[in-house]
Short mmCIF file of C-alpha atoms and ligand atoms in Angstrom, two decimals:
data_model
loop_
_atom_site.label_atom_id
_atom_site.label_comp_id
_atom_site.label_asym_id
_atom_site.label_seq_id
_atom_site.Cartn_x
_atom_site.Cartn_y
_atom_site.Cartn_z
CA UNK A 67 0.00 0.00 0.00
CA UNK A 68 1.10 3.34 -1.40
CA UNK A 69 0.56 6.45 1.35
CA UNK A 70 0.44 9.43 -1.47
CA UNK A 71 -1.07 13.10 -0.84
CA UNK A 72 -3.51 14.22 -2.60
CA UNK A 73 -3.75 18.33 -3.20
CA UNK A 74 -6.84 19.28 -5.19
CA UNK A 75 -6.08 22.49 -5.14
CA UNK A 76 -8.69 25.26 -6.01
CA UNK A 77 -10.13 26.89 -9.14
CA UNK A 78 -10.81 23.72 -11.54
CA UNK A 79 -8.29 21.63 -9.27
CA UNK A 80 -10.83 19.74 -7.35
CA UNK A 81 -12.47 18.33 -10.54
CA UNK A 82 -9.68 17.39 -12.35
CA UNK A 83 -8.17 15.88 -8.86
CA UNK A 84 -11.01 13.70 -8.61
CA UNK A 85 -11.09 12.56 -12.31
CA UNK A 86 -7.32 11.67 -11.61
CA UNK A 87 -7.72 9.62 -8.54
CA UNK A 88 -10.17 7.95 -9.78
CA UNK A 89 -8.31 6.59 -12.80
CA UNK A 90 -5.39 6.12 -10.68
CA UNK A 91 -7.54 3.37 -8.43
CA UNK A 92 -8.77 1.83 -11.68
CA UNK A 93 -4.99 0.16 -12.50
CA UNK A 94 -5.28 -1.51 -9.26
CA UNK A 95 -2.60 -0.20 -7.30
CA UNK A 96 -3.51 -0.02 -3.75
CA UNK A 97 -3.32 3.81 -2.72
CA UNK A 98 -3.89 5.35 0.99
CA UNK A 99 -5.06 9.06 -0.36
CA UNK A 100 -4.44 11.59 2.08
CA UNK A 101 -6.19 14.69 0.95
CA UNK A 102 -4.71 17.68 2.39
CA UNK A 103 -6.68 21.08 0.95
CA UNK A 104 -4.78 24.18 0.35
CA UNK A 105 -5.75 27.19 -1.98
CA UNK A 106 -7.94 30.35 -1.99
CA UNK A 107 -10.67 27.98 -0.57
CA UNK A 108 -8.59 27.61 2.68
CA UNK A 109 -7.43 30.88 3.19
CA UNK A 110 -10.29 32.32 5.17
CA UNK A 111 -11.38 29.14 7.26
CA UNK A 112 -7.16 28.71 8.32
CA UNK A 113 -5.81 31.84 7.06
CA UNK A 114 -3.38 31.03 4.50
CA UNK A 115 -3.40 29.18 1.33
CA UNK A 116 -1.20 26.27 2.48
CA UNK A 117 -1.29 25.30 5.95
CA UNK A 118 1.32 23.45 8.20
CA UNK A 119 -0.26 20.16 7.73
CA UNK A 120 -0.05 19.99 3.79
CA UNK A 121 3.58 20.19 4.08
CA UNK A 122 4.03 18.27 6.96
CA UNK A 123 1.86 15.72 5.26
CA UNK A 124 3.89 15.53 1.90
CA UNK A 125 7.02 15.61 4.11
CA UNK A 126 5.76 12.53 5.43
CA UNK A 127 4.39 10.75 2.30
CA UNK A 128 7.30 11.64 0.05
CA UNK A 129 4.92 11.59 -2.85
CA UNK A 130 1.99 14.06 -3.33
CA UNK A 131 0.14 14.78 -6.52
CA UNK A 132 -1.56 18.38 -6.69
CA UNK A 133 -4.53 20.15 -8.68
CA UNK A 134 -3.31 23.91 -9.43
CA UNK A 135 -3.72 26.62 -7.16
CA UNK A 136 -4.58 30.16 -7.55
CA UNK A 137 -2.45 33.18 -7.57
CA UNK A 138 -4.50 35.96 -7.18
CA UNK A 139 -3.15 39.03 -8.54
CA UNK A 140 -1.70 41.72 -6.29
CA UNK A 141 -3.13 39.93 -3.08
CA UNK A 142 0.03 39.95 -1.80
CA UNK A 143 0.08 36.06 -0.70
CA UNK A 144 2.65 34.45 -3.31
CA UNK A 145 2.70 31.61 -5.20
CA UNK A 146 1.69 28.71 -3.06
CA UNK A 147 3.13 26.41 -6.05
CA UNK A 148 6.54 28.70 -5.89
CA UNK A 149 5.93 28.25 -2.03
CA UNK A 150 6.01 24.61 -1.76
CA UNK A 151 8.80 23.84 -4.52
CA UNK A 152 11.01 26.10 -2.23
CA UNK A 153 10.14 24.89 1.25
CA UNK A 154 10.74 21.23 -0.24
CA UNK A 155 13.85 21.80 -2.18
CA UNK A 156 12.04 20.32 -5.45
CA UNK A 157 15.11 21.37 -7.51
CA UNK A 158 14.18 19.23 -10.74
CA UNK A 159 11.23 20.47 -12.65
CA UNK A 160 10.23 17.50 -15.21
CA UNK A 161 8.26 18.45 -18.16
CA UNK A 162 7.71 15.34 -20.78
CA UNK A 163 6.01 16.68 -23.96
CA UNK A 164 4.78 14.14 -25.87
CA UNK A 165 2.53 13.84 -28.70
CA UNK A 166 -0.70 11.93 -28.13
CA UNK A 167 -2.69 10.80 -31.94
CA UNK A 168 -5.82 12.70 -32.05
CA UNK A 169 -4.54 15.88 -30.19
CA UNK A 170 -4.14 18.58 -32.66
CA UNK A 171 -1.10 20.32 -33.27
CA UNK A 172 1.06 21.65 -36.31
CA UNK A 173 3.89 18.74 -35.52
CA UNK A 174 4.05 15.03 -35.05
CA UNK A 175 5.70 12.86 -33.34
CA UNK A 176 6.99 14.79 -30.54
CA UNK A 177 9.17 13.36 -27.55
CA UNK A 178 11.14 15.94 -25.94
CA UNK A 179 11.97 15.92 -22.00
CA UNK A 180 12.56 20.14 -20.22
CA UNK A 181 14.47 19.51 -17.08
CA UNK A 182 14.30 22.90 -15.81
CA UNK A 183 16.29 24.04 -12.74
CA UNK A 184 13.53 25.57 -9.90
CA UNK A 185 15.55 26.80 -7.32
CA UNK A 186 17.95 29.80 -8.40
CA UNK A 187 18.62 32.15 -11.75
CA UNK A 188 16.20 35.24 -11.92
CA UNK A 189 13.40 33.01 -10.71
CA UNK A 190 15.25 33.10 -7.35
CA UNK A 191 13.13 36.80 -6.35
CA UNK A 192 16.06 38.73 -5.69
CA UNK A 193 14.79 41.89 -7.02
CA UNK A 194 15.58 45.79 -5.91
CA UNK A 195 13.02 48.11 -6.85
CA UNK A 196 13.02 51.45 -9.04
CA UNK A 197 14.28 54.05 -6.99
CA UNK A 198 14.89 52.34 -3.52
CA UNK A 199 17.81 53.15 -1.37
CA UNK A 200 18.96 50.03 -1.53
CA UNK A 201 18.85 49.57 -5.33
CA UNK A 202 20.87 53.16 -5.64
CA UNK A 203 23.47 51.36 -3.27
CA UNK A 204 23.71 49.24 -6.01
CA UNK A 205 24.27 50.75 -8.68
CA UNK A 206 27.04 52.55 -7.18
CA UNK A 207 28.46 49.25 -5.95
CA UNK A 208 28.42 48.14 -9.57
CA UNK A 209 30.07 51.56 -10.96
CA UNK A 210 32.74 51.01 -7.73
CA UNK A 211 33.80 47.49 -9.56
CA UNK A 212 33.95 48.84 -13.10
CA UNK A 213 31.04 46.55 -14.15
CA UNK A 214 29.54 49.16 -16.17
CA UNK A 215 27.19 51.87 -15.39
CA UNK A 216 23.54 51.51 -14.92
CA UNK A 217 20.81 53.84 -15.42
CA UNK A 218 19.69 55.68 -12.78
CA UNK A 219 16.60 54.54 -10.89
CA UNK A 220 17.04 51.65 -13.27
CA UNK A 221 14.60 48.15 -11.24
CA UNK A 222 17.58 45.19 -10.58
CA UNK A 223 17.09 41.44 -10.37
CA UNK A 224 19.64 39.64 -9.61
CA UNK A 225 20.79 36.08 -11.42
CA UNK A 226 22.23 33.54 -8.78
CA UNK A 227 23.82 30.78 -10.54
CA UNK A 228 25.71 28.56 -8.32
CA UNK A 229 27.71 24.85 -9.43
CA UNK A 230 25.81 22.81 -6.78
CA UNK A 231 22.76 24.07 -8.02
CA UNK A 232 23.83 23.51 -11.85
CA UNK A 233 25.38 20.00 -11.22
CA UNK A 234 22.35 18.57 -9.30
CA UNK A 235 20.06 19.69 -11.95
CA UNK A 236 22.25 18.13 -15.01
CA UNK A 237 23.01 14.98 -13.08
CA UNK A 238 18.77 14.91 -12.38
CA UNK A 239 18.93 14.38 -16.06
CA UNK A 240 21.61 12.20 -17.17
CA UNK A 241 19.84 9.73 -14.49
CA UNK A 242 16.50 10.09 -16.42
CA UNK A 243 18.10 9.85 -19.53
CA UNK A 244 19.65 6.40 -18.38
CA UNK A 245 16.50 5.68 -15.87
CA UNK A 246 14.07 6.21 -18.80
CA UNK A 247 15.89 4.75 -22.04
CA UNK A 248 17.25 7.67 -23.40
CA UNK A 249 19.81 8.72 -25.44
CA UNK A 250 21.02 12.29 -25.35
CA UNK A 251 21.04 15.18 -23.17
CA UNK A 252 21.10 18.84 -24.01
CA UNK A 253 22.41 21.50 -22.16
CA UNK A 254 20.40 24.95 -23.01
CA UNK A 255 21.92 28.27 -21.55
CA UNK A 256 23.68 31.16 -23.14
CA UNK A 257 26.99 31.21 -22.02
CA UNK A 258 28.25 33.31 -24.44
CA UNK A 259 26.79 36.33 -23.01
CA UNK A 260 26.43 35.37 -19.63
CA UNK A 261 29.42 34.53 -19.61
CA UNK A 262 30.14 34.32 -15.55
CA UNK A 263 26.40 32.67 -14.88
CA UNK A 264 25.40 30.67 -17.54
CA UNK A 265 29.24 29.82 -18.51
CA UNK A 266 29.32 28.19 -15.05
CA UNK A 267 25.83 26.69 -15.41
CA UNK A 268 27.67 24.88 -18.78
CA UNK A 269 31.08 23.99 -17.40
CA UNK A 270 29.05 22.12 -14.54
CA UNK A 271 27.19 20.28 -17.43
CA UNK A 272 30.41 19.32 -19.19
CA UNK A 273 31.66 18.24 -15.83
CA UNK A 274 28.73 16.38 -14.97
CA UNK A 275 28.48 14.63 -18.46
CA UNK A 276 31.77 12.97 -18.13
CA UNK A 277 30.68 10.73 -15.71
CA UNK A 278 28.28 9.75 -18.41
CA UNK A 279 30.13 8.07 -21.32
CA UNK A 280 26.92 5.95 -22.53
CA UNK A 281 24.49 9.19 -23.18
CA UNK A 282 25.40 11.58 -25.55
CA UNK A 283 25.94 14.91 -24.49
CA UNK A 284 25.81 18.23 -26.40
CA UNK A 285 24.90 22.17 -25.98
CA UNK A 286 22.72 24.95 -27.51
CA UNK A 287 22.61 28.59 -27.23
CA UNK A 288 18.91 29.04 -25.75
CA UNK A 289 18.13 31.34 -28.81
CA UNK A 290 18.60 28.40 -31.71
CA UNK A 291 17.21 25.77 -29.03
CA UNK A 292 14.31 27.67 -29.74
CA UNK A 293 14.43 28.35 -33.46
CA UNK A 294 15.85 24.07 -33.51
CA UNK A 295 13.31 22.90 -31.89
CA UNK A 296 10.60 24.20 -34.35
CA UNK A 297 12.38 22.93 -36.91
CA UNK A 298 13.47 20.08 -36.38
CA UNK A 299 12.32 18.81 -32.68
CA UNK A 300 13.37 15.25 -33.91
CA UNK A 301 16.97 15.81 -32.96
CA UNK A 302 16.30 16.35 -29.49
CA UNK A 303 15.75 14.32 -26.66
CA UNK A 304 16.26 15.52 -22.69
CA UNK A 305 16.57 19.02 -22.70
CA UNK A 306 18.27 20.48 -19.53
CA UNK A 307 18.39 24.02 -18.16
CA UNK A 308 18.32 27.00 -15.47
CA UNK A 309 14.86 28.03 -14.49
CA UNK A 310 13.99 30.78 -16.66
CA UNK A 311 14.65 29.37 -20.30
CA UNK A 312 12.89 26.15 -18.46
CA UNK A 313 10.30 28.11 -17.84
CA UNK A 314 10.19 29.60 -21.64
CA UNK A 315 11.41 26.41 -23.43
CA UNK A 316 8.65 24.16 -21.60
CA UNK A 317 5.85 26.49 -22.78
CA UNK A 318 7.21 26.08 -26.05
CA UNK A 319 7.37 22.40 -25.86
CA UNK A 320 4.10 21.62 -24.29
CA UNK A 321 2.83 23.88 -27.66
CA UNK A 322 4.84 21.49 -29.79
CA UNK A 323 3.13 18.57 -28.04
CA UNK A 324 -0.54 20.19 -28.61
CA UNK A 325 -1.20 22.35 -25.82
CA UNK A 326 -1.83 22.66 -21.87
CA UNK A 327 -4.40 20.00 -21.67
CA UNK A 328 -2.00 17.33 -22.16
CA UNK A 329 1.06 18.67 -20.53
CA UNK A 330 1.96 16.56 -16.85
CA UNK A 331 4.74 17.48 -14.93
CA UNK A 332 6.64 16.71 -11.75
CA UNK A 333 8.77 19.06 -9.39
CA UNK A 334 11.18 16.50 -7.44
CA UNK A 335 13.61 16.45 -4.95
CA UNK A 336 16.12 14.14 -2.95
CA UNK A 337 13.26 13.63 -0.14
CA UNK A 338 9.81 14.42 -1.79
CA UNK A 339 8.36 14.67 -5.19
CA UNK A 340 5.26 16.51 -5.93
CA UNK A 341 3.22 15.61 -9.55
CA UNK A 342 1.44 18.45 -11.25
CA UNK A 343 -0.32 19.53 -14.55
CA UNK A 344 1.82 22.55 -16.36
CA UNK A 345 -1.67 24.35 -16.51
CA UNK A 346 -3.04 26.44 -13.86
CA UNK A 347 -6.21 26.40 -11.72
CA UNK A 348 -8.38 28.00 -15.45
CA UNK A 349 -10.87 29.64 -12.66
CA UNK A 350 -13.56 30.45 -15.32
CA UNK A 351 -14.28 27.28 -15.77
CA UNK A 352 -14.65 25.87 -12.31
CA UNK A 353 -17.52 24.00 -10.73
CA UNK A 354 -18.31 23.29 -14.70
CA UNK A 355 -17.10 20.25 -15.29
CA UNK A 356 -15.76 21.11 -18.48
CA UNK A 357 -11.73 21.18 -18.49
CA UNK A 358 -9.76 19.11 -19.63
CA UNK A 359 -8.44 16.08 -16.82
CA UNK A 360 -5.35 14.56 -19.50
CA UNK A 361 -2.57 17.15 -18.08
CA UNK A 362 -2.93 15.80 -14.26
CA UNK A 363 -3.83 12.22 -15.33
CA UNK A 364 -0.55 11.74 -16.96
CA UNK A 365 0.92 13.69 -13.94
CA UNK A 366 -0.34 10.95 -11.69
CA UNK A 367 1.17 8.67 -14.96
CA UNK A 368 4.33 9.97 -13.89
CA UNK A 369 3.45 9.21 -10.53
CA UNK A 370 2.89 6.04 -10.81
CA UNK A 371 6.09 5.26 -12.45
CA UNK A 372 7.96 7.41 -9.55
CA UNK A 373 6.66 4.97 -6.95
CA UNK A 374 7.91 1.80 -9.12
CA UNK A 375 4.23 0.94 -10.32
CA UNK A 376 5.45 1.04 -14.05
CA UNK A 377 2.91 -1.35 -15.01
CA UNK A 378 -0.08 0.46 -13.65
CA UNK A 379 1.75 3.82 -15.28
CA UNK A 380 1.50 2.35 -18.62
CA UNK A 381 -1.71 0.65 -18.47
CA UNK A 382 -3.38 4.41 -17.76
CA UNK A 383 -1.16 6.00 -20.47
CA UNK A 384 -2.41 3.91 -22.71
CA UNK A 385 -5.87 4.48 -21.61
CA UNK A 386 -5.60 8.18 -22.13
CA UNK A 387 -4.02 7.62 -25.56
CA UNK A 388 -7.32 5.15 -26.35
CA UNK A 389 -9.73 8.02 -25.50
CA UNK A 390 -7.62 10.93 -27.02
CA UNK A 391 -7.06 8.95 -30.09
CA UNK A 392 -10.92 7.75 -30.20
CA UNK A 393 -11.78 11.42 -30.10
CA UNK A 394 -15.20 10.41 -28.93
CA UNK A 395 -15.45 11.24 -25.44
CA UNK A 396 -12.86 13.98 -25.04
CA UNK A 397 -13.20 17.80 -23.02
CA UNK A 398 -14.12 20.71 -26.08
CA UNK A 399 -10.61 21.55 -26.12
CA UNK A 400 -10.09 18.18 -27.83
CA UNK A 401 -12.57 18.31 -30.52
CA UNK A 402 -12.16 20.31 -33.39
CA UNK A 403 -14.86 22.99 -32.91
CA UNK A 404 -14.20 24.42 -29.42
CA UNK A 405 -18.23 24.18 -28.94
CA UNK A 406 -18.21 20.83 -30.32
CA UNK A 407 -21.91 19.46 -28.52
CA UNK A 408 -20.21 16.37 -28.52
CA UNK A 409 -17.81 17.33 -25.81
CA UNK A 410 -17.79 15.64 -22.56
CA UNK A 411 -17.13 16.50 -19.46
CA UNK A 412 -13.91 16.29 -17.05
CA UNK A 413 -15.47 13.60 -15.05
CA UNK A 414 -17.18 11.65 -18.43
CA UNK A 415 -13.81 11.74 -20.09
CA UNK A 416 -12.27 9.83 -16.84
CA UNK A 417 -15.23 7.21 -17.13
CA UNK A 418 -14.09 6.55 -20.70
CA UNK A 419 -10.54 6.66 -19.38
CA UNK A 420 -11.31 3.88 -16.75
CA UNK A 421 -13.25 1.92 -19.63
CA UNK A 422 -10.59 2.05 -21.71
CA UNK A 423 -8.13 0.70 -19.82
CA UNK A 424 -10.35 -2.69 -19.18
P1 NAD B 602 -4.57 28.54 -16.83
O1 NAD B 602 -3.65 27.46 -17.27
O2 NAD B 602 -5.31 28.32 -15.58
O3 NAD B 602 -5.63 28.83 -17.95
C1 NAD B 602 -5.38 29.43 -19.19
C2 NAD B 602 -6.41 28.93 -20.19
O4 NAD B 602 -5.98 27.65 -20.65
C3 NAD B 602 -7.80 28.70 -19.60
O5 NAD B 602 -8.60 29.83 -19.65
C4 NAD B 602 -8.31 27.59 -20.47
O6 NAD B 602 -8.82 28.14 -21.65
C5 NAD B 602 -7.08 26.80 -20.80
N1 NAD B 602 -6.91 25.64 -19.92
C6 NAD B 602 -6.10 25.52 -18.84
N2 NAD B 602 -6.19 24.30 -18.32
C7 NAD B 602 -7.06 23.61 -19.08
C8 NAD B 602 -7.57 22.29 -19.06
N3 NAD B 602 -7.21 21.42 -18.12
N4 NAD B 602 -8.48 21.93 -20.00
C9 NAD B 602 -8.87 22.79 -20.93
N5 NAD B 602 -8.43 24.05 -21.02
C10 NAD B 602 -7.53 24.46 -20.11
O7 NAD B 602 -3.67 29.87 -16.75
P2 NAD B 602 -3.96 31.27 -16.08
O8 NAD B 602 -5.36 31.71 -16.42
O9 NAD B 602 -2.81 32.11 -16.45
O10 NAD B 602 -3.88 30.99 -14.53
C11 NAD B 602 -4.99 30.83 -13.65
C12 NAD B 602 -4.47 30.71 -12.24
O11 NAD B 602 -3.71 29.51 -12.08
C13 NAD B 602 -3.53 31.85 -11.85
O12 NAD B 602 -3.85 32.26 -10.52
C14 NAD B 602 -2.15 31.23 -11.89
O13 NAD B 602 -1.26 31.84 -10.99
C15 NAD B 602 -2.47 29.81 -11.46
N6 NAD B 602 -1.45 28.82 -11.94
C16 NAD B 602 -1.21 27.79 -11.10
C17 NAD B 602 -0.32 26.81 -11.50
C18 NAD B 602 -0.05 25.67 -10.57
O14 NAD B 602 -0.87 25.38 -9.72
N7 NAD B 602 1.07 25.01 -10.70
C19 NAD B 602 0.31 26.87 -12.76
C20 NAD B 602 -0.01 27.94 -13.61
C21 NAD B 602 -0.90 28.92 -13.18
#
């Protein structure tokens, strides 16, 4: 018996939660859910989006799979998905992008892997405002070095790249790449510029790939990763990275793949891993049972696979293939016509999910 949390987060998070653990207990595999609620739904009852517990229950669990949460804007609470990446040292963002028959997109056959860093670069929030004392120190630091003059009241954020950081993140993928069958890793960052940052982000990865001999190891500027990878995403495989290109290039690669709907993902560390869809909470649609349940189903896919169930894992991949490939009983955003009457609903299309997989 697997103990696993369950976070169904807010917005549409508590549908597509419930489509997912249903299909989840449809391969068989004997999970103890414990379902720890966090979001904007929380905040008033307890006072803050995530309370002790849902940490100290993931802490406990090692493995927790999450519906998206809110952000309002301008609130002032931050990022509770931010929050809990940091507070758990998740340090390897996984994004497979994969293409599924029957979900539309301009490109076939895509099988690309972002391993994005989530703990430093400009993601880290080191950031000096416009103006501020503090910032104005700054600057005149900078001048002081002879490391160029910037404008006056100028914002700052500041880039921390550091080589533990870098060779965790690139060693995260060279074990995928061998864990998961694969044959080449990529190192994206643009050292050529940057040269003191992202120059040590790449000599880690050259460091780090020697210990590799059997995958093949190369580089790209970020710039023609980008303009490569729509032209010929064939030639790439695990893509690896510091967190704000991951957080560009796995946009990009989700779009290859067809889209948000089907685009899992997994934030893991070397004591907990936490399994959620790249799309957020889509708050227009909730209570509607209308989105789209795919992008957390293959989360808890990955899941699955994480906690050594690889049988179950493929069993409901292939059942979400069946259904998206079918095209029958699939959310709107998988039909052609966005108000396709034929659509189904989140929890219909994890009926015909559980069907399909016998
Ligand atoms: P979003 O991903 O929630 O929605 C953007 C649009 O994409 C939606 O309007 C909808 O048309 C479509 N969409 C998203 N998920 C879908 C699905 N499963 N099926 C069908 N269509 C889908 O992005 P947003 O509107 O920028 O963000 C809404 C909230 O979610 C914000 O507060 C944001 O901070 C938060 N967010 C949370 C996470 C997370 O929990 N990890 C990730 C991203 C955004």
């Amino acid at each position: 018996m697997h103990k696993v949390t369950l976070i169904p987060g807010d917005g549409t998070g508590p549908e597509i939660a419930d489509a997912t653990r249903r299909c989840i207990d449809a391969t068989g595999v004997e999970i103890e859910w414990d379902i720890q609620s966090a979001g904007i739904d929380v905040m008033e009852e307890e006072g803050t989006p995530l309370p002790a517990r849902v940490i100290d229950s993931v802490r406990k669990n090692s493995v927790a799979i999450k519906g998206p949460i809110t952000t309002p804007v301008g609130s002032g609470f931050r990022s509770v998905n931010v929050y809990l990446r940091k507070v758990l040292d998740l340090y390897a963002c996984l994004r497979p992008c994969k293409s599924y028959a029957g979900v539309r997109s301009r490109f076939e056959d895509i099988d690309l892997v972002v391993v994005r860093e989530n703990t430093e670069d400009l993601y880290a929030g080191v950031e000096f405002e416009s103006g501020d004392e503090s910032t104005d120190e700054l600057i005149r630091f900078v001048a002081m070095h002879d490391k160029g003059n910037i404008r006056k009241h100028s914002a700052i954020s500041i880039k921390p790249i550091s080589t533990v950081a870098s060779e965790r993140i690139v060693r995260f993928a060279f074990e995928y790449a061998l864990a998961n069958g694969r044959r080449k890793v990529t190192a994206v960052h643009k050292a050529n510029i940057m040269k003191m940052t992202d120059g040590l982000f790449l000599e880690s990865a050259r460091r780090v790939a020697e210990d590799y001999p059997d995958v093949e190891f190369e580089d790209r500027i970020v710039d023609n990763m980008c303009m490569q990878l729509v032209q010929k995403p064939e030639l790439y495989d695990v893509l690896v990275m510091p967190n704000l290109y991951g957080d560009i290039l796995s946009d990009l690669c989700a779009g290859l793949a067809g889209g948000l709907g089907v685009a899992p993902g997994a934030n893991i560390g070397d004591h907990a891993a936490l399994f959620e869809a790249t799309h957020g909470s889509a708050p227009k649609y909730k209570g509607l049972n209308k989105v789209n349940p795919c992008a957390l189903i293959l989360s808890g896919v990955m899941m699955l696979k994480h906690i050594g169930e690889e049988e179950a894992a493929l069993k409901l991949e292939n059942g979400v293939a069946a259904v998206i490939r079918e095209g029958k009983d699939v959310t709107y955003d998988l039909k052609a016509y966005r108000d396709d009457p034929s659509a189904v609903g989140t929890s219909e299309m994890a009926d015909a999910i559980i069907t399909a997989m016998g």
